[in-house]
Amino acid sequence: MAQVIPVYHVLVVSALLFSIGLYGAMSRRNAIGILLSLELMLNAGCLNLVAFSAKWGPTFTYQTFRAQEDVSSPVGQIFVIFVITIAACEIALGLALIIAMYRHHRSIDVDNLNLLKW
Amino acid sequence: MNEAAYITGSLGFQLAQLGMWIPLCPIIACFLIFFCQVILPKNIRDSFVYQTLMKTTSILGIGFSGIIATWIFYHFWTHQLPVVNGSQVAQTLLFSTETIHKSWFNIGAHEIQVGILLDNMSAAVVFMVAWVAFLIQIYSWGYMKGEKHIVRYYCFHSLFAASMLGMVLSDNFLTFLISWELMGLCSYLLIGFFWLKKSAINAQKKAFLVTRIGDLGFFLGVFVLMGIWLQTGQPITFRFDDFAKLIHEYGINTASFSEIVQYSRQFSNGIPMYLLTAAALLFFMGTIGKSAQFPLHIWLPDAMEGPTPVSALIHAATMVAAGVYLVARTYFVFDPLGTGFSPALLVVALIGAFTAFMAATIGVTQYDIKRVLAYSTISQLGYMVMALGVGAMGAAVFHMTTHAYFKALLFLGSGAVIYGCHHVQDMRYMGGLRKYMPLTFVVFGAGTLALMGFPGTAGFFSKDMIFEHAFGAAYVDHPELWIVFILGITGAVLTCFYMTRMIFMVFFGKNRRELIPESERHGYSIEEMTPKESPAVMTVPLIILAVFALFFGWPVKYGYSDMFNSSLYVEHHFGGGEQTAVVINESKPALAQGGQRVTGTTMDRGELAHGHAAADIHGSADVDKLHDTAHSGSHSAHPSWIIIPQLLALLAVLSGIAAGYWVFFREDGRKMKDSWKRQYPKLYDIVYNKYYCDEYIQRYIVEKLLVFNMFLRAVDMYVIDGFVNAVASVTVFFTRVTRWFDQGIIDGIVNGVAAVIDSISRGIKYMQSGYVQNYYLIIVFCVLSYMIIQGHTTLFNIKAVILLIKAQFGAM
């Protein structure tokens, strides 16, 4: 049986991915960069979902010709597909906002958008 | 009084309900005119059509009440109503269960009821008042022609008549007092009708203030009766018949003041006589003021400043009759024992007789035609009051009625004379007017004869009745009343004397209009001052009044003479009967068990006796029978001495006329008069100046009062005002303190809170930087902080995570 990657390794990768996204979201001035970072964080979460689903999620018995094999159900993966779909919409919305911002400011630097303050 | 009079649907109830409209008609007219005057613009108010319309409204109002009064008078005259205590009665309560509410209003347990009381007296008096006021209003149409404020005049005139009618019909002290005061107000307004004349304004003030003095007494008298009522413990009502019943039920305690105070404070032995005497004398103060009796008669001659029809109204129908009517209405207080004699009545008789005599003497010397009549009114009022004082209440009201007819006639006649002479009032400038105004002369002569009491005229019968009673009272029981009778007879002689003088000066001799000084000609020349006869609108009322003045006495004398009597629980005992003495320590003294009474000199006495005998009979069928028996009884029982006062009165009339004729018509008499005048200048001067009554009152009362007023003013200014100002400054001081507290502390707290919040927010507002990543940082920081603080228990156990990771990597 092939060696299964332990779920903790996936979690560590996911945590790293999230941290990169967090750093990017907080440090980038470019609005598109921020959107990309947000996407990274979202995908980190998706990775977690897949990992948890594979480890602790429901299983079902897969009957082959010769033998019987317990297989984890792909619930996490399916959920992640939904999340990616929604995220695509969200990105489209974000990009539309960025276009509007560019038309107004001739720039997509978020530091120019500081009018709403004290 | 009697339940029979109250029965719904009975004749008495219907008549009383109808009687309510007698005062209401003129008062509605008055209000209508008033509102038109207030609402409409000036050009409409000045228009002829409007003025005619308003005058017609007023006359119609009083005319309607006259018709209703006649209808009621007819029922009383024909004896169709139940008899209670010798008088027919029709009563109704206003605001009763049939109309709105049980009573007028309530004060605690005391239920105040008002209503209409129609008895013989009030039915006769409303008949007189309504028609005399009606005729005077018709007359005013001509007399006041061209007067600019004629509508106002008619408005007040209606109100005046309405208040008198309301007073006559009221069955309680409250509405009586209200109407009484309203009449004072109306007399004030009408006497000062020519308000541009200074003398008119003074006269109106004088009339109002002098009558107010009497009104105060009346008011206090009501209080005394209230006190008596409270002492008995019964719920108070203000109604006359309730009072009369109370006095009747509790009886009278004739013990002296000190005895009562010593032995019986409660009324278990009857109501103390001295309290009733006090109440009666206080009521009589009201009469002295309103009816112009001796000390307070000074306002009446000055009231001549008003228009002549107003004088006629005041002197005949409304104002001065009210005082006499008050005593007649509250006779149960004046004469509670029913003997026709009491200490209060003695005072009444003396004042009345003195006034009758004194005013007659003044009347002899006056020159103003209206002033002579004014003093003759005072004198005649003195006769009425005298009649009340000698126990002849019916005779007093009878004389009041006849006097109203002939005095209205005389005043309106003098108005016609004044109108004819172009507003000259001094008799020295008249003379010979019978050629210029024959009709006025005839009716004026009729009025004069009635006033003199010439045999056959109305004045003769009423005056004769008064003299008979005065004589009887003096002759039979009370010798102190001789002075009253003698003063009365002397006054009658003087009355004839001055009326002859007046007739002579006005209507006989040569016309003296060329003597009129330039200042009194009102811009006319002597030729234009030629006297003229009045128009028909003035003469027709005069003729009607003359008919009444001449013939009104006959049906009363030989018909139903008790018409003018109303005895609210007073049982009269006239003549030689034993007095109903009520002894102390007797719980319910029996008034009705008085002595045998001699049937009276005139019919009203006899009627009364039979009325009592058959007091239980209610119903028209029985009343007729009662009346017949009473009638026959009354005629058969004249005492033999009755001829003496009749002859004396006749003698007085004839001697007065003869003396007047001799002194004024004959040359030698005139010479003698002038020589007497020269011989006794002082006496003449005193009488001519009205005994200096005005001057004495001015000097010893009014001026003293003014000094006292100065003192009161000082008290007012320095004590009362000082107190008020002190209170004000203390209040201001405390207000300053509270203001400081309010502004410093309360506002300080509120503002302080606001300032703290303001300064804090000034510091922390820079957190709102506007940079999106700052906000993001703060969110991350907050979430992480929350995780770290709360993490070890629930959400994120970081230690467990580290342990897990170590274990995993360790296991690899």
Coordinates of C-alpha atoms in Angstrom, one line a residue, chain A residues 6 8-9 12 22 25-29 34 41 110-111 113-114 116-118, chain B residues 765-773 775-777 780 784 804-805 808-809 812:
Chain A
P6 CA -0.1 12.3 6.7
Y8 CA -0.4 17.1 9.3
H9 CA 1.9 17.6 6.4
V12 CA 1.6 22.6 7.4
L22 CA -1.7 37.0 4.6
A25 CA -2.6 40.9 1.4
M26 CA -1.1 43.1 4.0
S27 CA 2.0 44.2 2.2
R28 CA 1.0 44.6 -1.5
R29 CA 0.0 48.0 -2.7
I34 CA -4.0 41.8 -3.0
M41 CA -5.6 32.3 1.5
V110 CA -4.8 51.0 -2.8
D111 CA -3.0 53.7 -0.9
L113 CA -8.0 55.1 -1.9
N114 CA -7.8 56.8 1.5
L116 CA -12.9 57.6 3.7
K117 CA -11.3 58.6 7.0
W118 CA -11.6 61.0 10.0
Chain B
K765 CA -10.3 59.3 15.5
Y766 CA -6.9 59.0 13.7
M767 CA -7.3 55.2 13.8
Q768 CA -9.6 55.8 10.9
S769 CA -6.7 56.2 8.6
G770 CA -8.5 55.5 5.3
Y771 CA -5.9 52.9 4.3
V772 CA -7.6 49.6 3.7
Q773 CA -4.6 47.6 4.8
Y775 CA -8.1 48.1 8.7
Y776 CA -7.1 44.7 7.6
L777 CA -4.2 44.7 10.0
V780 CA -6.1 40.3 11.8
L784 CA -5.4 36.7 16.5
L804 CA 0.6 17.4 17.9
I805 CA 3.0 18.7 15.4
Q808 CA 3.9 13.9 14.2
F809 CA 7.3 15.0 13.2
M812 CA 8.2 10.2 11.2

